[in-house]
mmCIF file of C-alpha atoms and ligand atoms in Angstrom:
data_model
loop_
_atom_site.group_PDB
_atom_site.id
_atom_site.type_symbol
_atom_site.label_atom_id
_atom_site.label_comp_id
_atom_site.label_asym_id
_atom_site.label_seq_id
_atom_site.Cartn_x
_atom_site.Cartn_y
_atom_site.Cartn_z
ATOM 1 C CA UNK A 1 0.000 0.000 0.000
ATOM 2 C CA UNK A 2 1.374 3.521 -0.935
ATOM 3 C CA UNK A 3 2.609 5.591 2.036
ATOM 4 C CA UNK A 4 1.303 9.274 2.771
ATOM 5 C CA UNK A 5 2.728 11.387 4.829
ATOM 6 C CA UNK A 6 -0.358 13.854 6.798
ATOM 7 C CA UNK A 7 0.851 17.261 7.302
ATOM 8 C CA UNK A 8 -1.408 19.141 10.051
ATOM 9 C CA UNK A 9 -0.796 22.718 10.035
ATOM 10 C CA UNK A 10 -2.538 23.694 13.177
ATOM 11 C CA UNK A 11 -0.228 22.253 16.699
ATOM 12 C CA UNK A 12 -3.490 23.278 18.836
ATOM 13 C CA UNK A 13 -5.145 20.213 20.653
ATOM 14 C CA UNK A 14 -8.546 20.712 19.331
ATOM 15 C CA UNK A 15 -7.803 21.853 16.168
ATOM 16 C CA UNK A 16 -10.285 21.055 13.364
ATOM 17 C CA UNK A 17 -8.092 20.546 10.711
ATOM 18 C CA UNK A 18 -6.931 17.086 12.760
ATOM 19 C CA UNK A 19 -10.056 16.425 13.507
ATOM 20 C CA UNK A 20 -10.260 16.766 9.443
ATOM 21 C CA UNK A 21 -7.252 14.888 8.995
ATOM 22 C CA UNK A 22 -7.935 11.927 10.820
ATOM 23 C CA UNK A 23 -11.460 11.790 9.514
ATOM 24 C CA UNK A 24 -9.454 11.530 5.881
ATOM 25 C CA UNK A 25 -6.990 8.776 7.548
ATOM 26 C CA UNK A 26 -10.170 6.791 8.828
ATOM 27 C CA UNK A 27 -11.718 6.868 5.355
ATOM 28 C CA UNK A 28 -8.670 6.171 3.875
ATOM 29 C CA UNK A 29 -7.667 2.594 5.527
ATOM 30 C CA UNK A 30 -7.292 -0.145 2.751
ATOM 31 C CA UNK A 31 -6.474 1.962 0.839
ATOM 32 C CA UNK A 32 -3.917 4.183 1.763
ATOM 33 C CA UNK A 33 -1.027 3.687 4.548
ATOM 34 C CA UNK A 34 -1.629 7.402 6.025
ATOM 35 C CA UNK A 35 0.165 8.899 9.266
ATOM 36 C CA UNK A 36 0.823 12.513 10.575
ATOM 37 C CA UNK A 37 4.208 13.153 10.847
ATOM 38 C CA UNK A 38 4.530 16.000 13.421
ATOM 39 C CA UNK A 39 5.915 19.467 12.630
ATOM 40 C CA UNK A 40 5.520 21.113 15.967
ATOM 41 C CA UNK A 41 8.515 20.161 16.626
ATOM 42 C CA UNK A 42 10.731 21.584 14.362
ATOM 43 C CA UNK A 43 12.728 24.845 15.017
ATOM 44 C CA UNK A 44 12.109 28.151 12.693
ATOM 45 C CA UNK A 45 14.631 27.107 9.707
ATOM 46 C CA UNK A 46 17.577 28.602 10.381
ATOM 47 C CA UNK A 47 20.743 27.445 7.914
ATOM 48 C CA UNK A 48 23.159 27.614 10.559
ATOM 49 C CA UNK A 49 21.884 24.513 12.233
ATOM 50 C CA UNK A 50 22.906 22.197 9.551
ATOM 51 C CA UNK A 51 26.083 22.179 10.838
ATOM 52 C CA UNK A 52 24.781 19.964 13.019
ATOM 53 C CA UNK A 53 21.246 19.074 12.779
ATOM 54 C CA UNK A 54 18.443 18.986 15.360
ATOM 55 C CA UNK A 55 16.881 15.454 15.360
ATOM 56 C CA UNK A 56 13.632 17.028 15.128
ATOM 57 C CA UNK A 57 14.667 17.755 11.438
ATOM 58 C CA UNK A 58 16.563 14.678 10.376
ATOM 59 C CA UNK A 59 13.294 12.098 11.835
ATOM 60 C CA UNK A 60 10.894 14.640 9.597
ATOM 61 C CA UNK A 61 13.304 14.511 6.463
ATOM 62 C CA UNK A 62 13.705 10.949 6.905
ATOM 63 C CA UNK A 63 9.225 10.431 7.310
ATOM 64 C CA UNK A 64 8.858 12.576 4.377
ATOM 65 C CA UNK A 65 11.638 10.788 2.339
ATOM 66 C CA UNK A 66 10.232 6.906 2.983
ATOM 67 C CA UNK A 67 6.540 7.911 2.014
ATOM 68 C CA UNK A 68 5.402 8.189 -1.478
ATOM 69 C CA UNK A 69 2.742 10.989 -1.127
ATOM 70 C CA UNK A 70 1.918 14.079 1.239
ATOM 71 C CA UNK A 71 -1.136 15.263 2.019
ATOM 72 C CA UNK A 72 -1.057 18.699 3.552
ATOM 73 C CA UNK A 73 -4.642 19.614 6.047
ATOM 74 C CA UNK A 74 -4.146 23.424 7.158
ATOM 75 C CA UNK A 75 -5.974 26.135 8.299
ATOM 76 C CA UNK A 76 -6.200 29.884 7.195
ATOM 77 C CA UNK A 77 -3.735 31.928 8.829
ATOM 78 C CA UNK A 78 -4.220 35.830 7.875
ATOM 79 C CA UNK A 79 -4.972 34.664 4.483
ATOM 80 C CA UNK A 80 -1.971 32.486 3.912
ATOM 81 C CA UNK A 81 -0.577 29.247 5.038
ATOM 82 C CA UNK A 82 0.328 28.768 9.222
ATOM 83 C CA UNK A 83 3.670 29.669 9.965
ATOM 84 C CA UNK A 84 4.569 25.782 10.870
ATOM 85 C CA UNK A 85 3.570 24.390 7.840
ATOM 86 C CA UNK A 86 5.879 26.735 5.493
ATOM 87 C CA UNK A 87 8.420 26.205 8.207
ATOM 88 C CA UNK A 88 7.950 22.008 7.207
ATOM 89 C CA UNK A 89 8.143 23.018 3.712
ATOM 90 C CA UNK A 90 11.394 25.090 4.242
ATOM 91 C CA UNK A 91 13.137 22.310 6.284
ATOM 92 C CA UNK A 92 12.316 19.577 3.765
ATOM 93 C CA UNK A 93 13.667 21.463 0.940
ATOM 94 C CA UNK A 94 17.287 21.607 2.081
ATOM 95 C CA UNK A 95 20.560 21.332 1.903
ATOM 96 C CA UNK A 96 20.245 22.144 -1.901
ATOM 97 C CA UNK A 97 20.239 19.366 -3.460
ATOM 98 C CA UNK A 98 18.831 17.397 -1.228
ATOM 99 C CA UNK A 99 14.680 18.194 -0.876
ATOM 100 C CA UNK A 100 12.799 15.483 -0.054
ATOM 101 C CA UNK A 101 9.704 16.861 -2.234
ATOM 102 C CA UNK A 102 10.092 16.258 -5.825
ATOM 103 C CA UNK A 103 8.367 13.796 -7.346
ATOM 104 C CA UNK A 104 6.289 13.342 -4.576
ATOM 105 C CA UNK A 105 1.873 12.815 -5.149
ATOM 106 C CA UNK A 106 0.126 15.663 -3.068
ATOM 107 C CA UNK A 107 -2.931 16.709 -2.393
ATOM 108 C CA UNK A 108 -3.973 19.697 0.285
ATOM 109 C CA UNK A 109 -7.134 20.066 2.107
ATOM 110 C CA UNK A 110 -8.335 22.683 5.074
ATOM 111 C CA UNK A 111 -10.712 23.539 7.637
ATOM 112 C CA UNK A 112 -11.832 26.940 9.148
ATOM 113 C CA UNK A 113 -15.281 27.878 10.345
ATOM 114 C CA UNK A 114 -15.056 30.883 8.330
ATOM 115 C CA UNK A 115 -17.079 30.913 4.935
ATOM 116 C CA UNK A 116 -14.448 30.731 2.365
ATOM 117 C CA UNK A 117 -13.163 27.436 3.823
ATOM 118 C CA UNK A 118 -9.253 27.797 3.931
ATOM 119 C CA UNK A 119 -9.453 28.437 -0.194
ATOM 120 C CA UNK A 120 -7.039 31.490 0.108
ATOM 121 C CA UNK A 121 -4.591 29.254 2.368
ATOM 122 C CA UNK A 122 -4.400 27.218 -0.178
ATOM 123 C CA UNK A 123 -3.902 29.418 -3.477
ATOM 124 C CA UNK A 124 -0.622 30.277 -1.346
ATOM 125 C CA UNK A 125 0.274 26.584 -0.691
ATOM 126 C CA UNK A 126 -0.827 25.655 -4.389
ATOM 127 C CA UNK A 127 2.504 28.104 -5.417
ATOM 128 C CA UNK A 128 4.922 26.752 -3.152
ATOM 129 C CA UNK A 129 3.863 23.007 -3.229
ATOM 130 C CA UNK A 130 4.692 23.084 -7.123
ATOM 131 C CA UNK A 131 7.402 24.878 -6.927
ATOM 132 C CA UNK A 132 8.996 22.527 -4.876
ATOM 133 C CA UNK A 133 8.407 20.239 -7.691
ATOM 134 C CA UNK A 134 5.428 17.807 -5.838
ATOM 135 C CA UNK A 135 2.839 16.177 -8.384
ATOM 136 C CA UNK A 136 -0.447 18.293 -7.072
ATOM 137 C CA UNK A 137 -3.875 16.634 -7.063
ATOM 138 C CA UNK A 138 -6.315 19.734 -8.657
ATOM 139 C CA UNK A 139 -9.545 18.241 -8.336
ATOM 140 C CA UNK A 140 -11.180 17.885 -6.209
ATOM 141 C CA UNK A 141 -11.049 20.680 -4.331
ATOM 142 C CA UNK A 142 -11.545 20.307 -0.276
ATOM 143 C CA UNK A 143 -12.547 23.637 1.725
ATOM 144 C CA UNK A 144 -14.264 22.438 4.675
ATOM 145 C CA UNK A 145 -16.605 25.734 6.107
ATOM 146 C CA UNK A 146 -17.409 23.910 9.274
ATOM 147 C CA UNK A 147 -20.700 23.931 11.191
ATOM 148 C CA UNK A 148 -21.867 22.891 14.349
ATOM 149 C CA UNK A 149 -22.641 19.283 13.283
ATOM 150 C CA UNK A 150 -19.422 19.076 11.066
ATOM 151 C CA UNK A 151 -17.513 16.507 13.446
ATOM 152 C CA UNK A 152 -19.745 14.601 16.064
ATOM 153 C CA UNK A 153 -18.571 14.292 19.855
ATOM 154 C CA UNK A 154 -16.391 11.510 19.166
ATOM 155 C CA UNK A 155 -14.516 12.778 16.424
ATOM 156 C CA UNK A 156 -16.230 11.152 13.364
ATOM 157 C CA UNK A 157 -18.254 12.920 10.706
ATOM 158 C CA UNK A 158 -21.264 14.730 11.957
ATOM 159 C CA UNK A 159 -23.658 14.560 8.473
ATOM 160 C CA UNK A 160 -23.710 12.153 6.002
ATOM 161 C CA UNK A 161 -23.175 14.822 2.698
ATOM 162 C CA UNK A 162 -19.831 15.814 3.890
ATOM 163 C CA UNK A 163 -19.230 11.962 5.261
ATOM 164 C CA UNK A 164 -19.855 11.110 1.249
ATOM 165 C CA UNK A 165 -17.707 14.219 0.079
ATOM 166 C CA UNK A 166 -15.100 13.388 2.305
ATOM 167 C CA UNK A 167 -15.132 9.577 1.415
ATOM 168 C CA UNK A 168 -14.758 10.753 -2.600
ATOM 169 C CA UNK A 169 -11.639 12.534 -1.853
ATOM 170 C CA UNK A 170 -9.874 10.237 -0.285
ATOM 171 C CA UNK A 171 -10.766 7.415 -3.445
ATOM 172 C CA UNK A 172 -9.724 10.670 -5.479
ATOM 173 C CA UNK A 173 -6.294 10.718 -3.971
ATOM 174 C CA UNK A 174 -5.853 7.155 -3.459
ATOM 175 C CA UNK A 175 -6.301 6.662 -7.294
ATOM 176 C CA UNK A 176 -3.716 9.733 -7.676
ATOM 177 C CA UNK A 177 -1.314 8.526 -5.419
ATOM 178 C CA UNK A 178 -1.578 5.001 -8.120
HETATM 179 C C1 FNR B 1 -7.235 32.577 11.969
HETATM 180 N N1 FNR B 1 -8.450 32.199 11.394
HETATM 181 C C2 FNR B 1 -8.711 32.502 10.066
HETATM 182 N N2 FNR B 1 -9.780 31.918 9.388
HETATM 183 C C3 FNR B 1 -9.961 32.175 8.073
HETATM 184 O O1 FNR B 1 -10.913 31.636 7.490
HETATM 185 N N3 FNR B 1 -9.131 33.031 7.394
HETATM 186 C C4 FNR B 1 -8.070 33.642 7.996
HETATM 187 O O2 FNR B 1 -7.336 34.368 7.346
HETATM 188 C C5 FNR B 1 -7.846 33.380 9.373
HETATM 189 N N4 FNR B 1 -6.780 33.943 10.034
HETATM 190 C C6 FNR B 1 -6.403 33.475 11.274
HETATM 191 C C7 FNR B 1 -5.180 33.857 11.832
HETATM 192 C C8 FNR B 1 -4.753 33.293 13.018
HETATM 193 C C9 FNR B 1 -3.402 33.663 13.578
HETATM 194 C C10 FNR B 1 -5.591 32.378 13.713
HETATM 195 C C11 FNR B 1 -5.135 31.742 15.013
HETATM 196 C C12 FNR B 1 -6.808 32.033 13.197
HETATM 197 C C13 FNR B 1 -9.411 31.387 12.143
HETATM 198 C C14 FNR B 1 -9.142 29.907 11.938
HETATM 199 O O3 FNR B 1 -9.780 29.470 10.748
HETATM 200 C C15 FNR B 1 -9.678 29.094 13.113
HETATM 201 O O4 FNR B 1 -9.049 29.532 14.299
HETATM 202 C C16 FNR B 1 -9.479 27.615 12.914
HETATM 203 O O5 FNR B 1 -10.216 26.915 13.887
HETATM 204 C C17 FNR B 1 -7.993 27.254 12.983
HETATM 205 O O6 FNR B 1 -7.805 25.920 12.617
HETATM 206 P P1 FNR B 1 -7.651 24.772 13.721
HETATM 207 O O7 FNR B 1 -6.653 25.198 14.738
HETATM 208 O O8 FNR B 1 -9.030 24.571 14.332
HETATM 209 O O9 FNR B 1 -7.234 23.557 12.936
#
């Protein structure tokens, strides 16, 4: 079974973009190998500290390296991409020479309980995701706007339309992964 690597690019415990991700994960066993490899972790990039680098960095290079896809599930920061996930992005792309992204399937997704859904999060990611040579899944789309019923109590999908929408994303990127 292909291997993704989940990006989460909120570190907050209740965060609703792991509540999204893990939905994705649990609609995605049997067919996909999925697990969140952690970026809170990681220090702001810094150059100097290749000289000798932080563990934290080597174990995410390394997660990102072994898996055959990314999926990236962020919020809206100010209209842009969360600090920690560009940070991730950064990390993975150096020494020169040496990114762990190209070639890699992708595919991003978001939550926000705003109206426009984390779509302007994601025209920034879009740029930098492709530019760091990753194969991007366009369609679908997935801009979660979420409501009060979006994720029952115990974490699972609240309504059976975005259960369904969900569900065809995941078969979406599972067949784009290959
Ligand atoms: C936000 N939020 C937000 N929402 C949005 O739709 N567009 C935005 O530009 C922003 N900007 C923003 C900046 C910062 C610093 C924070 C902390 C929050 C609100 C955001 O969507 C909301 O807090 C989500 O719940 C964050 O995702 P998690 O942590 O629930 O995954």
């Amino acid at each position: 079974m292909k291997q993704v690597a989940v990006l989460v690019g909120s570190l907050r415990r209740e965060s609703l973009n792991r509540k999204l991700a893990e939905a994705l994960m649990f609609l995605g066993e049997g067919k996909l190998a999925m697990e969140i490899v952690e970026i809170g972790g990681l220090p702001l990039y810094n150059e100097d500290l290749w000289a000798d680098p932080p563990e934290a960095v080597t174990a995410f290079k390394a997660a990102i390296a072994k898996a055959d896809a990314v999926l990236i599930v962020t919020p809206e920061y100010n209209r842009s991409m969360p600090a920690a996930i560009k940070n991730a992005l950064d990390w993975g792309s150096r020494p020169m020479g040496q990114s762990v992204w190209p070639g890699k399937k992708a595919a991003m997704a978001g939550a926000s309980p705003g109206a426009v859904g984390t779509a302007v999060a994601q025209a920034a990611l879009r740029t930098t995701i492709v530019t760091l040579g990753m194969a991007l899944m366009g369609q679908p789309e997935l801009y979660l706007s979420v409501k009060d019923d979006t994720f029952a109590p115990d974490g699972g999908i609240g309504n059976e339309k975005t259960a369904k929408f969900l569900a065809g994303f995941v078969d979406k990127f599972a067949a784009w992964v290959g």
